[in-house]
Coordinates of C-alpha atoms in Angstrom, one line a residue:
X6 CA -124.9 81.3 -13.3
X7 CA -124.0 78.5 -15.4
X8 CA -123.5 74.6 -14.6
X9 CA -121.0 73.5 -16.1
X10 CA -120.8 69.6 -16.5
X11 CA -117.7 67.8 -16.1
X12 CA -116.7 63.8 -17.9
X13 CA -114.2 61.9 -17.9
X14 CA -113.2 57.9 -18.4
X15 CA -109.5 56.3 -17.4
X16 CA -109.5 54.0 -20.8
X17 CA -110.8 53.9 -24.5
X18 CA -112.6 50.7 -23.5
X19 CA -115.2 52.6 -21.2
X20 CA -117.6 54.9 -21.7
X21 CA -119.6 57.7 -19.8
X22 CA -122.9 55.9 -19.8
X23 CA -122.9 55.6 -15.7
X24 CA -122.0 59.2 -15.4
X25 CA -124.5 60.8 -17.8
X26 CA -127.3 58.5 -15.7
X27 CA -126.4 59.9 -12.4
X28 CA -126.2 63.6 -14.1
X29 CA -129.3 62.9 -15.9
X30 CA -130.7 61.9 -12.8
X31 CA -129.5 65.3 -11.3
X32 CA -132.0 67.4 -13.6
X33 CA -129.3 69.9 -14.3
X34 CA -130.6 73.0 -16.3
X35 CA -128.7 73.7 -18.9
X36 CA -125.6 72.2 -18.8
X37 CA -122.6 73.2 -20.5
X38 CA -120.5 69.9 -20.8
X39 CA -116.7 69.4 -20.8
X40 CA -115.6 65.6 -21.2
X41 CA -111.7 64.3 -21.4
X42 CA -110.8 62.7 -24.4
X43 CA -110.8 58.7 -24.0
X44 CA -108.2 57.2 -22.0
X45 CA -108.0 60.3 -19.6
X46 CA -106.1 58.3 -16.7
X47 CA -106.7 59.7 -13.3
X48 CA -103.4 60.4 -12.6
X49 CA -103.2 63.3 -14.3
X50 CA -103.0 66.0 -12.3
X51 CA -106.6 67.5 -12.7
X52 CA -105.0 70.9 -13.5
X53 CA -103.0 69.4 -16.0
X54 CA -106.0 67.8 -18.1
X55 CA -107.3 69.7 -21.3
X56 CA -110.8 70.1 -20.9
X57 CA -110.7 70.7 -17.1
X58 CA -108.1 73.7 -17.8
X59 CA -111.1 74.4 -21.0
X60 CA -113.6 74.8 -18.2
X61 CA -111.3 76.9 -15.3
X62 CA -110.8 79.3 -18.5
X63 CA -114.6 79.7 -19.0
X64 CA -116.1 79.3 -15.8
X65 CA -117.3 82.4 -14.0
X66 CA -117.7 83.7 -10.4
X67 CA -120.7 81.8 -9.2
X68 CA -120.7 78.9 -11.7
X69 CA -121.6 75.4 -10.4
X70 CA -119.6 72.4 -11.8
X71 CA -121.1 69.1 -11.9
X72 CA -119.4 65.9 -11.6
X73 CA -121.3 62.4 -11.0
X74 CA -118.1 60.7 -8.6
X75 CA -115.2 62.7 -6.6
X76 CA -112.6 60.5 -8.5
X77 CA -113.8 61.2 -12.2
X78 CA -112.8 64.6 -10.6
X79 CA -109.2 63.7 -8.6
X80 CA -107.4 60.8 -7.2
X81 CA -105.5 61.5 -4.5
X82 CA -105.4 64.0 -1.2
X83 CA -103.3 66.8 -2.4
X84 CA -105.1 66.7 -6.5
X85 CA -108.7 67.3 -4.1
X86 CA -107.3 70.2 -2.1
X87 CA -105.2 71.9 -4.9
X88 CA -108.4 71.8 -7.0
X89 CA -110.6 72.8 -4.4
X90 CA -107.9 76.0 -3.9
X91 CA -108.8 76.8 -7.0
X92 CA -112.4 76.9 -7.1
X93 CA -112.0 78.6 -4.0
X94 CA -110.0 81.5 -6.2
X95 CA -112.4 81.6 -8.8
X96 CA -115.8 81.3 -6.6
X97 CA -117.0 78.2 -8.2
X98 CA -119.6 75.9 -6.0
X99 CA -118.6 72.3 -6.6
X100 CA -121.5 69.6 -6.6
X101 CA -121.0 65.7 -6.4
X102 CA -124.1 63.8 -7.4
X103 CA -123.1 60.2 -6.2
X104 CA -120.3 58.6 -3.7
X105 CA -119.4 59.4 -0.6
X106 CA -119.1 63.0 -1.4
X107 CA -122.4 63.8 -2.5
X108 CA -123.8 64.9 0.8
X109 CA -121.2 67.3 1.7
X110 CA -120.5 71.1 0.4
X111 CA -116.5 70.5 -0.2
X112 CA -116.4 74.2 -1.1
X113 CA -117.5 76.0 2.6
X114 CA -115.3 78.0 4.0
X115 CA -114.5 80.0 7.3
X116 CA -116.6 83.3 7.4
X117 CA -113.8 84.7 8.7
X118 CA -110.5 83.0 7.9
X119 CA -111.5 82.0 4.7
X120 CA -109.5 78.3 5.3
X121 CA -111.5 75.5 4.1
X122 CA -113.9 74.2 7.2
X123 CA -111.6 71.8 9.5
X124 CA -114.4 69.2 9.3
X125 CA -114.7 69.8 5.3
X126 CA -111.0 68.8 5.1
X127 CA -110.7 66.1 7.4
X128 CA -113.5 64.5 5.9
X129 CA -112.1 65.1 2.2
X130 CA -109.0 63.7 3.8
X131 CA -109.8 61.1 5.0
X132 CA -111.7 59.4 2.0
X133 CA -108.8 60.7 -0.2
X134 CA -106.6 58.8 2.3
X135 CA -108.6 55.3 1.7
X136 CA -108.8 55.5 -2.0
X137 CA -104.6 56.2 -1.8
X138 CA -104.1 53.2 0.3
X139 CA -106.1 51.1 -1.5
X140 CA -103.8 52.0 -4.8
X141 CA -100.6 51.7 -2.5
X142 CA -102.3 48.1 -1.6
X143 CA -102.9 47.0 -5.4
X144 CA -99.2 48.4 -6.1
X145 CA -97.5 46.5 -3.5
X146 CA -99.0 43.1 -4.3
X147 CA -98.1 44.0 -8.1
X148 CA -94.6 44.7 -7.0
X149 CA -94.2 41.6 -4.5
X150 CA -95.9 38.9 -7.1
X151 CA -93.2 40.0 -9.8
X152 CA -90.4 39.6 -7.4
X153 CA -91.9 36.4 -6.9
X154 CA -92.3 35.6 -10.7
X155 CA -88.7 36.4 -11.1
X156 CA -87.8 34.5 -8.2
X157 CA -88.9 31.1 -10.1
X158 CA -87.2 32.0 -13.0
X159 CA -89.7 34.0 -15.0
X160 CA -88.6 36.9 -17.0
X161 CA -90.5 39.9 -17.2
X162 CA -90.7 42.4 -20.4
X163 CA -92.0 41.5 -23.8
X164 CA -91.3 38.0 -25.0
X165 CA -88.9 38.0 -28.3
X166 CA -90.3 39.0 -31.6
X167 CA -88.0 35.9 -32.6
X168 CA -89.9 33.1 -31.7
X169 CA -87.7 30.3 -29.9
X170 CA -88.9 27.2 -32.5
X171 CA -87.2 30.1 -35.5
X172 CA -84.1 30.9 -33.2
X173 CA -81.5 28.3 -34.2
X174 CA -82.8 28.8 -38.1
X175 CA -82.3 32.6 -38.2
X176 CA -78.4 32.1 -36.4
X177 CA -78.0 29.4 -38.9
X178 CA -78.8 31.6 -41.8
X179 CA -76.6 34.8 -40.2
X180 CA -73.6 32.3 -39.9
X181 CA -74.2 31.9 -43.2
X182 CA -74.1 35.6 -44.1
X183 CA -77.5 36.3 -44.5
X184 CA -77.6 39.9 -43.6
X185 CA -79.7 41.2 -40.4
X186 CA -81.8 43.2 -42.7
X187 CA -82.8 40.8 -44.9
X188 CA -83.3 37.9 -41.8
X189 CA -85.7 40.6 -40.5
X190 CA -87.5 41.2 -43.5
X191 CA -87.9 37.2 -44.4
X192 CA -89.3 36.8 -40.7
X193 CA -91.5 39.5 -40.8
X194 CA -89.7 41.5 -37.5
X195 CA -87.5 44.3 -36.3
X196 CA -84.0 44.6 -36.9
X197 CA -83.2 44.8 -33.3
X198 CA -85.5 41.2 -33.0
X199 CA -82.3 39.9 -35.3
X200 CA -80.0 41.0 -33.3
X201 CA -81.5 40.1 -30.0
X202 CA -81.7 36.5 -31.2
X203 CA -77.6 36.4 -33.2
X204 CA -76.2 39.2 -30.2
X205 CA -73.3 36.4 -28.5
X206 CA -72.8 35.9 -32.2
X207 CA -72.1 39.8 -33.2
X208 CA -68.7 40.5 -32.1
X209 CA -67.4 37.8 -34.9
X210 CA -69.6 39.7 -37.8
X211 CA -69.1 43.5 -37.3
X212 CA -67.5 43.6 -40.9
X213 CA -70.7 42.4 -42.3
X214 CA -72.2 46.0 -41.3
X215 CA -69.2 48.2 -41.9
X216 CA -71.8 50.9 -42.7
X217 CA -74.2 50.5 -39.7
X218 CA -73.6 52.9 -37.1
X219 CA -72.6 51.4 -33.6
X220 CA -75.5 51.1 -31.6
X221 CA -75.8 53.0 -28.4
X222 CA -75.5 50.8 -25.5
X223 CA -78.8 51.0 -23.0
X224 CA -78.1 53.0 -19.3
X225 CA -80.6 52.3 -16.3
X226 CA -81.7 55.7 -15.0
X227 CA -84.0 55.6 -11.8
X228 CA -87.1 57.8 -13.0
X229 CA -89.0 59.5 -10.2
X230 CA -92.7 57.5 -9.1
X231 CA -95.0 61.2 -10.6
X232 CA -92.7 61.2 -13.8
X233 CA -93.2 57.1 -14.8
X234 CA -97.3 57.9 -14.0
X235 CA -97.5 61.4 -16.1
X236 CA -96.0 59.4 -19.0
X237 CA -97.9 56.7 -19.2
X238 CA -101.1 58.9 -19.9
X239 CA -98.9 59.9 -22.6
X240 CA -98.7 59.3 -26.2
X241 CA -95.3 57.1 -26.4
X242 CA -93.2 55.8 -29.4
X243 CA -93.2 52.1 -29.0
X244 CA -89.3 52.1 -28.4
X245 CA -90.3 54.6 -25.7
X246 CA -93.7 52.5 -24.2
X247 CA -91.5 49.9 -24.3
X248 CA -89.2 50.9 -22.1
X249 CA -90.9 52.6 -19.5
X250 CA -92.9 48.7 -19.5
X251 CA -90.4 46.8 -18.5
X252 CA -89.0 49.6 -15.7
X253 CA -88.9 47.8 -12.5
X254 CA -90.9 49.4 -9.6
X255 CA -88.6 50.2 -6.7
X256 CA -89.9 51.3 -3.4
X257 CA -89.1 54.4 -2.0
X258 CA -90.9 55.7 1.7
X259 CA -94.3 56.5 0.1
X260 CA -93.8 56.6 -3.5
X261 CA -91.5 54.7 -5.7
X262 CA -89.0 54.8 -8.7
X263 CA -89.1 53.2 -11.8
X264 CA -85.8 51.9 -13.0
X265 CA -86.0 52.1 -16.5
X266 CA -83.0 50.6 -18.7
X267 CA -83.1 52.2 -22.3
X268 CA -80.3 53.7 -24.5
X269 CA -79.8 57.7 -23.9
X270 CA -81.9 58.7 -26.5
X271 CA -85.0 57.2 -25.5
X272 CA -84.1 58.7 -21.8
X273 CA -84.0 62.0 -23.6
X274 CA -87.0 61.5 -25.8
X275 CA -89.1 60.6 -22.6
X276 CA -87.7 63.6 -21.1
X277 CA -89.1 65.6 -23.6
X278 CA -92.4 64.4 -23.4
X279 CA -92.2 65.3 -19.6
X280 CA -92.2 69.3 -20.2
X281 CA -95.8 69.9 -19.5
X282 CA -95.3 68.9 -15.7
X283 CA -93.6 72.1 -15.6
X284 CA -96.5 74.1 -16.2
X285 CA -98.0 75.4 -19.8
X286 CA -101.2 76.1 -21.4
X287 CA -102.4 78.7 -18.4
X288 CA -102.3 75.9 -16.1
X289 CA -100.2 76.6 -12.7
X290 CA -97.7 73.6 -12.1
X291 CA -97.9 71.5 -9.3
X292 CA -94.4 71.8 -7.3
X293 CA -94.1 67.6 -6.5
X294 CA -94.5 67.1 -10.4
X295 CA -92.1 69.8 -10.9
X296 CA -89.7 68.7 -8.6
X297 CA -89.8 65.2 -9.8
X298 CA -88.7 66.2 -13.7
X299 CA -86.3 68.1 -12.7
X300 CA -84.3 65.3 -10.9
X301 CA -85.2 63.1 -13.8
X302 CA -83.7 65.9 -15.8
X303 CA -80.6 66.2 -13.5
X304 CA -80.1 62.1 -14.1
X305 CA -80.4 62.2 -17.8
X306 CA -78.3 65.1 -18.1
X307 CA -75.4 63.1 -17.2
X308 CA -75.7 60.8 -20.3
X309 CA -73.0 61.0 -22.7
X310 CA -74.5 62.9 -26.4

């Protein structure tokens, strides 16, 4: 029987120093170890994550797996219980070595039924409960000090690449035909940082760029709550970061949107990226995922090529 260790860390900036104390502490035999790449963020569905779909593939009926906290593990009621389904399949014993799981076996089952123990589940519950509402909590005062930000006039997003002392100098100098691409290479930015600063100014200089292509004009898409979290434990293109930064968090019952303004490409790109939530890899998918990119999909789909 094997014991099989399992690490992860939400950010590149932390490391696994506190977990392998508690595990070392644990005076595990021979563990066989399994740690998420860096940045790993706890929203993904633990089914979802490379190494813990590595481990699933190797483990064995009767396997142990170690984990020093519950939430390096899952976040969340429904990630506990689908992952404690799963073990449940596979016969694997789950052990907690610190938190307020570590005194309970999360794997016991009826004798007869076979249904996780009532007491078991209201328990796991329960604390899965708190940690959600705490989140909920975070997110909600996140959400109302924006509105307040915006409220007194302050504009979320990324400031301008253009800085405002360089504005009036770089529409002087495009009034004066200097072309876009040469203003962006003499300040050292993005073409689209040009024409953010000169875009009331455009309309009278389209003949200047007879050979630029007209650029798509950006479409506000309301992107389900699980799709905006999946993505951003994914690797983005900046245009693509970008834009699912400055999405505005809507409320919606017990989850929320994010209404994200980008042009249709970036819509589809992000879409792309989404596919995994679908299932892939020999990992089952998880239906609410599922169901959410497919309504993003739906959305995007109506976006003119």
């Amino acid at each position: 029987m094997a014991n099989l260790v399992y690490k992860r860390v939400s950010t590149d900036q932390q490391s696994t120093a506190r977990q392998d104390l508690v595990l070392a502490e644990a005076g595990i035999e021979d563990p066989v170890v399994f740690e998420e790449d860096p940045g790993t963020s706890s929203r993904l569905h633990p089914l979802q994550r490379p190494k813990f779909g590595e481990l699933l593939t190797y483990a064995r009926p009767g396997d142990t797996v170690h984990v020093s906290e519950m939430f390096r593990l899952v976040r969340g009621n429904q990630h506990i219980l689908d992952v404690l389904d799963v073990f449940h399949r596979d016969r694997l014993a789950l052990r907690i070595h610190d938190g307020a799981f570590s005194a309970m076996d999360l794997t016991a089952r009826h004798p007869r039924t076979g249904e996780l123990l009532s007491t078991v589940k209201f328990m796991v519950q329960t604390l899965a409960a708190a940690g959600e509402l705490q989140r909920d909590l975070q997110r909600e005062l996140t959400y109302d000090g924006l509105r307040a930000a915006e409220a007194k006039g302050s504009k979320g997003g990324r400031r301008p690449a253009v800085a405002a002392s360089k504005t009036d100098t770089v529409r002087t100098a495009y009034l004066e035909g200097r072309s876009i691409a040469a203003l962006a290479c003499d300040h050292h930015v993005s073409r689209g940082a040009i024409r953010t600063a000169v875009a009331d100014l455009l309309p009278d200089h389209t003949a200047n760029e007879e050979n630029s292509p007209a650029p798509e004009v950006p479409v506000t898409l309301d992107m389900p709550g699980k799709v905006a979290d999946y993505l951003r434990t994914t690797e983005l293109e900046p245009a693509e970061r970008a834009a699912l930064d400055q999405g505005v968090a809507v409320r919606r019952g017990q989850g929320y949107t994010l209404r994200v303004s980008a042009v249709p490409a970036v819509h589809r790109q992000l879409l792309a990226h989404c596919q995994p939530l679908d299932g892939g890899q020999g990992l089952p998918p998880v239906p609410a995922q599922r169901k959410a990119r497919r309504e993003y999909e739906n959305r995007v789909s109506t976006l003119t090529p």
